[in-house]
Short mmCIF file of C-alpha atoms in Angstrom, two decimals:
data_model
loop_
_atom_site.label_atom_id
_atom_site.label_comp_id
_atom_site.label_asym_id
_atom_site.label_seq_id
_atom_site.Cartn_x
_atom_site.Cartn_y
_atom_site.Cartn_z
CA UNK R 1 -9.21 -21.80 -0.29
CA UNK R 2 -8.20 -19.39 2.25
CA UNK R 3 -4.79 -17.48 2.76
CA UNK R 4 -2.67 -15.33 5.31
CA UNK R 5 -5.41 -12.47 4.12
CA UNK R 6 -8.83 -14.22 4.28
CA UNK R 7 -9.05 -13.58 8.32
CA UNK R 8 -9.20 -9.86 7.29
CA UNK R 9 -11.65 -10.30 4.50
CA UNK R 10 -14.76 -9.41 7.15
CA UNK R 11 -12.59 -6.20 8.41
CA UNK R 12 -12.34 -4.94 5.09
CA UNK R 13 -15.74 -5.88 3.76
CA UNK R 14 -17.50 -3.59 6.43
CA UNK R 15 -15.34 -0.81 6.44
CA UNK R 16 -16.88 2.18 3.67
CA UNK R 17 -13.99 4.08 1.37
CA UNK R 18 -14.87 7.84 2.65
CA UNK R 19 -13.20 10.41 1.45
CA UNK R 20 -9.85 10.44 2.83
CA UNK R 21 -8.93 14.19 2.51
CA UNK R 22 -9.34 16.96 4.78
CA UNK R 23 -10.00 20.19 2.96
CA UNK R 24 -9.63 23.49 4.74
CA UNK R 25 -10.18 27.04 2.67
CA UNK R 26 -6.72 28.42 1.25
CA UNK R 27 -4.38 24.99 2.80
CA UNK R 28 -3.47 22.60 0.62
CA UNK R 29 -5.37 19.03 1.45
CA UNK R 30 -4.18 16.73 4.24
CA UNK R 31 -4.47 13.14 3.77
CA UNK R 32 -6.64 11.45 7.00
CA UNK R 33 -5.82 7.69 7.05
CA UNK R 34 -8.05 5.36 8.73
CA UNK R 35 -6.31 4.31 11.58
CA UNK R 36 -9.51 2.80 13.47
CA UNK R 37 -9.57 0.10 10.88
CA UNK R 38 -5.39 -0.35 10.94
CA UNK R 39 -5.68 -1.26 14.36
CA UNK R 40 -8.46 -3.82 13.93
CA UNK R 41 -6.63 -5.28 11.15
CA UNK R 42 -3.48 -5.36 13.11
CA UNK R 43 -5.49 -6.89 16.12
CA UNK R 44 -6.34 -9.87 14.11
CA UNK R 45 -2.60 -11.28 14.25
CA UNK R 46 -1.77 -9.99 17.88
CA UNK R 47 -5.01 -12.26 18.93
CA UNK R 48 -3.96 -15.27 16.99
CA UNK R 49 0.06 -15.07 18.77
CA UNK R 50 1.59 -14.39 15.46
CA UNK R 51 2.63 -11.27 15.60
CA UNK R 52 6.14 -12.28 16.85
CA UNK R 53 6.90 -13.64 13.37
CA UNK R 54 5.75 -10.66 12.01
CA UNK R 55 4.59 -12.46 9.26
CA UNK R 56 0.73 -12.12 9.39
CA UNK R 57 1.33 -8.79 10.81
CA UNK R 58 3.35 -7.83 8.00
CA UNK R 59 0.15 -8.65 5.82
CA UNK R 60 -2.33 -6.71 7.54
CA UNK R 61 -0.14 -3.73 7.03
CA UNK R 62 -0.64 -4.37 3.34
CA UNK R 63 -4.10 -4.98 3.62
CA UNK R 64 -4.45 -1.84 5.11
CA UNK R 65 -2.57 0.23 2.65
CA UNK R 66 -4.35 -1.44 -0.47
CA UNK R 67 -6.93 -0.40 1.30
CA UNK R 68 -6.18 3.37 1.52
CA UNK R 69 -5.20 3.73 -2.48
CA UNK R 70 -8.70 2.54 -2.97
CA UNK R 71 -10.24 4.69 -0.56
CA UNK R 72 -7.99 7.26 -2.30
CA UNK R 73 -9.91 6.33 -5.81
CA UNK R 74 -7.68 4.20 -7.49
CA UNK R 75 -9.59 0.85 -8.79
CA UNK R 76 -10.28 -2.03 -6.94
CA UNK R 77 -8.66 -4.32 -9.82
CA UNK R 78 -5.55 -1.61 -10.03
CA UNK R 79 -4.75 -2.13 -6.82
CA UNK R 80 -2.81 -5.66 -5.11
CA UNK R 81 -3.08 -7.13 -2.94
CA UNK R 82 -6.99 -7.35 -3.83
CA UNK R 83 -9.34 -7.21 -1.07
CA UNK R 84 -10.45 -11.07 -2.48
CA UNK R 85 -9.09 -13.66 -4.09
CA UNK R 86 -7.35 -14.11 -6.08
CA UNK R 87 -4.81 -11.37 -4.30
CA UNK R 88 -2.66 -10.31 -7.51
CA UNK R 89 -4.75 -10.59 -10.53
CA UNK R 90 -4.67 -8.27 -13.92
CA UNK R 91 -7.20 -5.51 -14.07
CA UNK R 92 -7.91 -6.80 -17.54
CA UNK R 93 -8.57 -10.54 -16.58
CA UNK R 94 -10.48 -8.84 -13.76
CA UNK R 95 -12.81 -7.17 -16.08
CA UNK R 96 -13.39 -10.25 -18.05
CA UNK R 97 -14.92 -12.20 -15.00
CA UNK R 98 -16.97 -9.23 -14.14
CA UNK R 99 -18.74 -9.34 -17.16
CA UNK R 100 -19.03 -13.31 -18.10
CA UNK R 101 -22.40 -15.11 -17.23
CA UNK R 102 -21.86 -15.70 -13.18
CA UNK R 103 -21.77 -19.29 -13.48
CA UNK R 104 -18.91 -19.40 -16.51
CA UNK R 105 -17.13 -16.60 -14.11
CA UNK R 106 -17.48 -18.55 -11.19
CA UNK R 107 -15.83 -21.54 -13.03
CA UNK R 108 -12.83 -19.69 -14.64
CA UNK R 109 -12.33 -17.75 -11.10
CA UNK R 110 -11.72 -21.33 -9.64
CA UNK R 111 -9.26 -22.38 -12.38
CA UNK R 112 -7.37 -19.17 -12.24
CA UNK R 113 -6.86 -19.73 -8.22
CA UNK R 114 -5.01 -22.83 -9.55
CA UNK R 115 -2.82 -21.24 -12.12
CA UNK R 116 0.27 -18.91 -10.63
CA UNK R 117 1.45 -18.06 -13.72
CA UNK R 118 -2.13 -16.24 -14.37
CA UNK R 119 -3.42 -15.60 -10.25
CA UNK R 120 0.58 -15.61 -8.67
CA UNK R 121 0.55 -14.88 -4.42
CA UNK R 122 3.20 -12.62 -4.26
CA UNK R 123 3.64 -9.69 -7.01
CA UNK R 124 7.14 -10.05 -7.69
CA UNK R 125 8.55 -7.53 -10.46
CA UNK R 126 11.91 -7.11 -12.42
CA UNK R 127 14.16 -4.07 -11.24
CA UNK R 128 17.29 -2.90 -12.59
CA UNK R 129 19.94 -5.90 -10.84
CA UNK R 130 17.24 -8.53 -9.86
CA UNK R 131 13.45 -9.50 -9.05
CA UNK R 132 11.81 -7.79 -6.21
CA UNK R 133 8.26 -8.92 -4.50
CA UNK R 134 6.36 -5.76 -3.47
CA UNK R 135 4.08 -5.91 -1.14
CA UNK R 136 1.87 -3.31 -2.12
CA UNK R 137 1.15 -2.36 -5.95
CA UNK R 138 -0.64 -0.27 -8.96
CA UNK R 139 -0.45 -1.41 -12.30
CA UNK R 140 -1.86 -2.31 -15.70
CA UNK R 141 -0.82 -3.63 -18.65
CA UNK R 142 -1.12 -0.65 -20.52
CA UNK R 143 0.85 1.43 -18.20
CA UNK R 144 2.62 -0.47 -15.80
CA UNK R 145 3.75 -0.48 -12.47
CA UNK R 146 2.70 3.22 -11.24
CA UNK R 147 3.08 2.54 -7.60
CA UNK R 148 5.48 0.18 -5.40
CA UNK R 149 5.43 -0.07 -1.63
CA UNK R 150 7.71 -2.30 0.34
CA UNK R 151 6.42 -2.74 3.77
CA UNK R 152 8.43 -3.89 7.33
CA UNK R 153 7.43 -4.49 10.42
CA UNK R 154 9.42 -4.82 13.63
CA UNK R 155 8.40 -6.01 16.82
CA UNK R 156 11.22 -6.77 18.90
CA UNK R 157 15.58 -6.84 18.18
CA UNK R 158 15.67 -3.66 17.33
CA UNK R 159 18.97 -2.21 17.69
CA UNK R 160 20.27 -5.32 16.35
CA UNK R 161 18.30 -5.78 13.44
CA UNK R 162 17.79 -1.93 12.16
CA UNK R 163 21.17 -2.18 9.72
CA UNK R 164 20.08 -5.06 7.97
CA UNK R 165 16.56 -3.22 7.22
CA UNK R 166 18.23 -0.03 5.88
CA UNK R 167 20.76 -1.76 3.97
CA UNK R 168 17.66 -3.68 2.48
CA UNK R 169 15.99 -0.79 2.14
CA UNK R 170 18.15 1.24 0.31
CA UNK R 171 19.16 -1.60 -1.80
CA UNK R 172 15.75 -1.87 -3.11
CA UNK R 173 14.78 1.45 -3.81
CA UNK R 174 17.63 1.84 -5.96
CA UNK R 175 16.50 -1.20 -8.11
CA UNK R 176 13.01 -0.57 -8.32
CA UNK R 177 13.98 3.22 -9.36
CA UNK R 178 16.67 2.66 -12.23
CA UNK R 179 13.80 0.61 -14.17
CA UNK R 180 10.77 2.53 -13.47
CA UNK R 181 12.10 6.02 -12.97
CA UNK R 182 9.29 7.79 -13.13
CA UNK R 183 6.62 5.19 -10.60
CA UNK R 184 5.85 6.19 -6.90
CA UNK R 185 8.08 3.79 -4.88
CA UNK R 186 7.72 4.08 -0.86
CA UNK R 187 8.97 2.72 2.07
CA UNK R 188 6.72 1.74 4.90
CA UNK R 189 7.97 0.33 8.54
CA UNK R 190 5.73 -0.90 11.14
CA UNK R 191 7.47 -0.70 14.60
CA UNK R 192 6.52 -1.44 17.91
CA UNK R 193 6.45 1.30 20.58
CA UNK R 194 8.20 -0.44 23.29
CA UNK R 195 11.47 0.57 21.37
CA UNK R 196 10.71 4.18 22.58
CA UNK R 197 11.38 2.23 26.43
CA UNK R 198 13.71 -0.28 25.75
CA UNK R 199 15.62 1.33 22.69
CA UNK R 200 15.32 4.75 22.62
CA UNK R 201 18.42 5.49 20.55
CA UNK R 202 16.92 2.45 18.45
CA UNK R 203 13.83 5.04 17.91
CA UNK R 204 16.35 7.87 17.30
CA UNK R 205 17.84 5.96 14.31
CA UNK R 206 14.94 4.21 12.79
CA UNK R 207 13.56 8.14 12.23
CA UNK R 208 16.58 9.18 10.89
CA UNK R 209 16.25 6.06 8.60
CA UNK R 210 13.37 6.88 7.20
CA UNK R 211 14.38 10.69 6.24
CA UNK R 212 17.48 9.05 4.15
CA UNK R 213 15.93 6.70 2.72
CA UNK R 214 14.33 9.60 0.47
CA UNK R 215 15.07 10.60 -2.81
CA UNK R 216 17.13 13.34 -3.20
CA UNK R 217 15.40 16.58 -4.73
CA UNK R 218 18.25 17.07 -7.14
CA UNK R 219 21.90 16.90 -7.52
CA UNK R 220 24.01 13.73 -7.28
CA UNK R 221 22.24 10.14 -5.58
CA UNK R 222 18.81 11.97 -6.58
CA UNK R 223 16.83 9.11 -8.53
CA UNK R 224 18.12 6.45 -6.29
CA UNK R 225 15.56 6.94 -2.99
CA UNK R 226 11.97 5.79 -2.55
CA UNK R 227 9.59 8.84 -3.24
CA UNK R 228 8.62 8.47 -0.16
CA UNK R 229 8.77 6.81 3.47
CA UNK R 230 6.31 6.14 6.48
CA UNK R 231 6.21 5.23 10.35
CA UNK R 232 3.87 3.90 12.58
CA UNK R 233 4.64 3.13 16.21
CA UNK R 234 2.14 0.45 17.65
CA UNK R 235 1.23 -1.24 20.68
CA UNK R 236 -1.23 -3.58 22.63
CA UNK R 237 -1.28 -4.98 26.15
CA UNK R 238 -1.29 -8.53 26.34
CA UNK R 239 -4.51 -8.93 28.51
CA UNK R 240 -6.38 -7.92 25.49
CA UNK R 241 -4.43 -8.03 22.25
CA UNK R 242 -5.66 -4.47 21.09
CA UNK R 243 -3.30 -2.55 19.17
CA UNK R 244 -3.53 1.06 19.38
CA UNK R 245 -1.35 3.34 17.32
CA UNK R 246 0.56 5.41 19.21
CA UNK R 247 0.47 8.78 17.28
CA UNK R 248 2.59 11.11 20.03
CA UNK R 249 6.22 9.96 19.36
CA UNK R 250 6.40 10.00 15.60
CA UNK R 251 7.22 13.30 13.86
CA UNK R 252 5.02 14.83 10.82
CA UNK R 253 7.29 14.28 8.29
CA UNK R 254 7.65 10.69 8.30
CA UNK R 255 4.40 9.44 9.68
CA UNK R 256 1.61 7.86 7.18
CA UNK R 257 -0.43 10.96 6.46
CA UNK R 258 2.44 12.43 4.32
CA UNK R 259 3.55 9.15 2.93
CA UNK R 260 0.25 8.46 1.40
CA UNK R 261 -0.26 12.14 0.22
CA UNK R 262 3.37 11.45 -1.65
CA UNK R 263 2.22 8.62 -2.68
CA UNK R 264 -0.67 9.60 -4.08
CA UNK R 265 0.50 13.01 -5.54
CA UNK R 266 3.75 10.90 -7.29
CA UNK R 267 0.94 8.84 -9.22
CA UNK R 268 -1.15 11.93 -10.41
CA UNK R 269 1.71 14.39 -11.65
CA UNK R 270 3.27 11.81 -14.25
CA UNK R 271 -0.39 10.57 -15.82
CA UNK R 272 -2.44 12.90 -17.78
CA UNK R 273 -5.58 14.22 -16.58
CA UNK R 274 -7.79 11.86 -18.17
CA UNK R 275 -6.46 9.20 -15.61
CA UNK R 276 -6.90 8.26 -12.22
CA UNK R 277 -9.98 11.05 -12.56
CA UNK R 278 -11.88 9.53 -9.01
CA UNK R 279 -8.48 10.16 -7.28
CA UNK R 280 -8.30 13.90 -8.59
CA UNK R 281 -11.72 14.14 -8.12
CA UNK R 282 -10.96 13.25 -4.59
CA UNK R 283 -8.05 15.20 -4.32
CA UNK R 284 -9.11 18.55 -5.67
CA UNK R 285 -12.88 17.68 -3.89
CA UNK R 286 -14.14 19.07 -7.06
CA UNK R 287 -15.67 16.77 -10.56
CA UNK R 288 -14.12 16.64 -12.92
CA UNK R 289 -15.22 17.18 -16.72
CA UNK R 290 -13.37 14.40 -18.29
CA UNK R 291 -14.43 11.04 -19.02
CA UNK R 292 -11.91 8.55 -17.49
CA UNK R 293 -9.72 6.64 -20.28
CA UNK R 294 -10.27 3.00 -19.18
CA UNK R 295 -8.07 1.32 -22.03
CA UNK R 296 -9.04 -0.32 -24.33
CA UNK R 297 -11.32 -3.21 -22.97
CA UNK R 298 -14.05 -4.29 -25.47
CA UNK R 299 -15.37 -7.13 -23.60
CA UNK R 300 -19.46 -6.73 -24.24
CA UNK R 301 -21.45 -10.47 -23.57
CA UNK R 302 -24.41 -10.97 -24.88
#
């Protein structure tokens, strides 16, 4: 059974989760995204003439963030959309096929793909006012949701159609924040560099956007922004469907680097040590001597 993901499966499959921070002596770590691979993911769509819809495109951004918090250390079972199927799946029920006999696992994997309520496509979750599907997510039963990322893309209209995304935007965030005050929630927005030719003062605003959309460090309206937000401007010709990301136009503080580093550093300074240890690990490029507190999973098979 295949689904808008599986054409990305191969992409994913091949690429190796290196250590995605720079370290340089006496500067705090920068965060170095893969952008190689975000541009063959992106690709995929842009070949296939769906990219207009935004649709597909929309999911290889996701793909490719999923893919970064893993690369960052967080679990491959933590993290949804999952790199297989099924897409959204608990870590626990996870673990369980992992360690069944492969033909009893291979059975219940099938029968799970057929049960929504168990294996849904979409991770939707209850905010404060009404249910929201992220796109991008961290969470376990015994902690819950620890990261949120909404993702949009934007390929063409965009003057006309940059309101509707902030009031969106901002709607969401505050939702998502009044119920889980203290979980990483981000913004990230896909555009299309012809806006810097056709739209310029389109390109003005969306940047603006994206600083706004931030919490506030304190005072009143802090608590009611995403922790943080990201931009990438992209491109391709349409002799050869290549999308490159064009790096020049967007400034530091709202391009993916920092988002993910936010991200990331959100998740770490609200969970005691003894959690997420491969991400500090990575993070602090040092080991760490702490055993990792998986939960409590006592699933041993003879």
């Amino acid at each position: 059974m295949k689904d808008g993901l599986s054409a990305l499966e191969p992409l994913l499959a091949a690429r190796r989760h290196s250590d995605p921070w720079q370290h340089d002596r006496d500067k705090p770590p920068v965060y170095a995204p893969d952008f190689e691979l975000l541009e063959q993911l992106l690709s995929v769509p842009v070949r296939e003439g769906s990219a207009p819809s935004t649709g597909r495109f929309a999911l290889a951004v996701d793909a490719w963030l999923a893919h970064e918090l893993r690369r960052a250390g967080f679990g491959a079972d933590e993290v949804w959309p999952r790199a297989g199927q099924p897409r959204i799946l608990p870590r626990e029920v996870a673990e369980l096929l992992n360690r069944l006999p492969v033909k009893l696992a291979d059975e219940l994997r099938e029968r799970i793909l057929k049960m929504p309520s168990i294996a849904p496509t979409s991770a939707r979750v209850l905010g404060r006012a009404y249910e929201k599907q992220v796109d991008v997510l961290i969470s376990r039963w015994d902690r819950g949701p620890e990261l949120l990322i909404s993702t949009k893309s934007q390929v063409s209209g965009f003057g006309k159609n940059l309101p509707n995304r902030f009031e969106e935007a901002y709607g969401d965030a505050g939702n998502l924040r009044a119920r889980y005050p203290l979980a990483a929630v981000g913004f990230f927005f896909v555009q299309r560099a012809t806006v810097l030719r056709t739209e310029p003062d389109a390109f003005e605003r969306t940047v603006d956007m994206m600083r706004k959309l931030r919490d506030l460090p304190v005072g009143v309206g802090a608590g009611n922004g995403y922790t943080a937000t990201g931009l990438v401007l992209v491109d391709w010709d349409a002799a050869d469907s290549h999308v490159r990301i064009v790096h020049e136009a967007v400034p530091e503080d709202v391009a993916a680097p920092q988002f993910l580093a936010r991200m990331v550093d959100a998740v770490l300074a609200v969970t005691p040590i003894q959690h997420h240890v491969a991400v500090r690990g990575l993070r602090e490029r040092r080991t760490l001597r702490i055993r990792e507190d998986e939960g409590a999973l006592d699933l041993d098979f003879d």
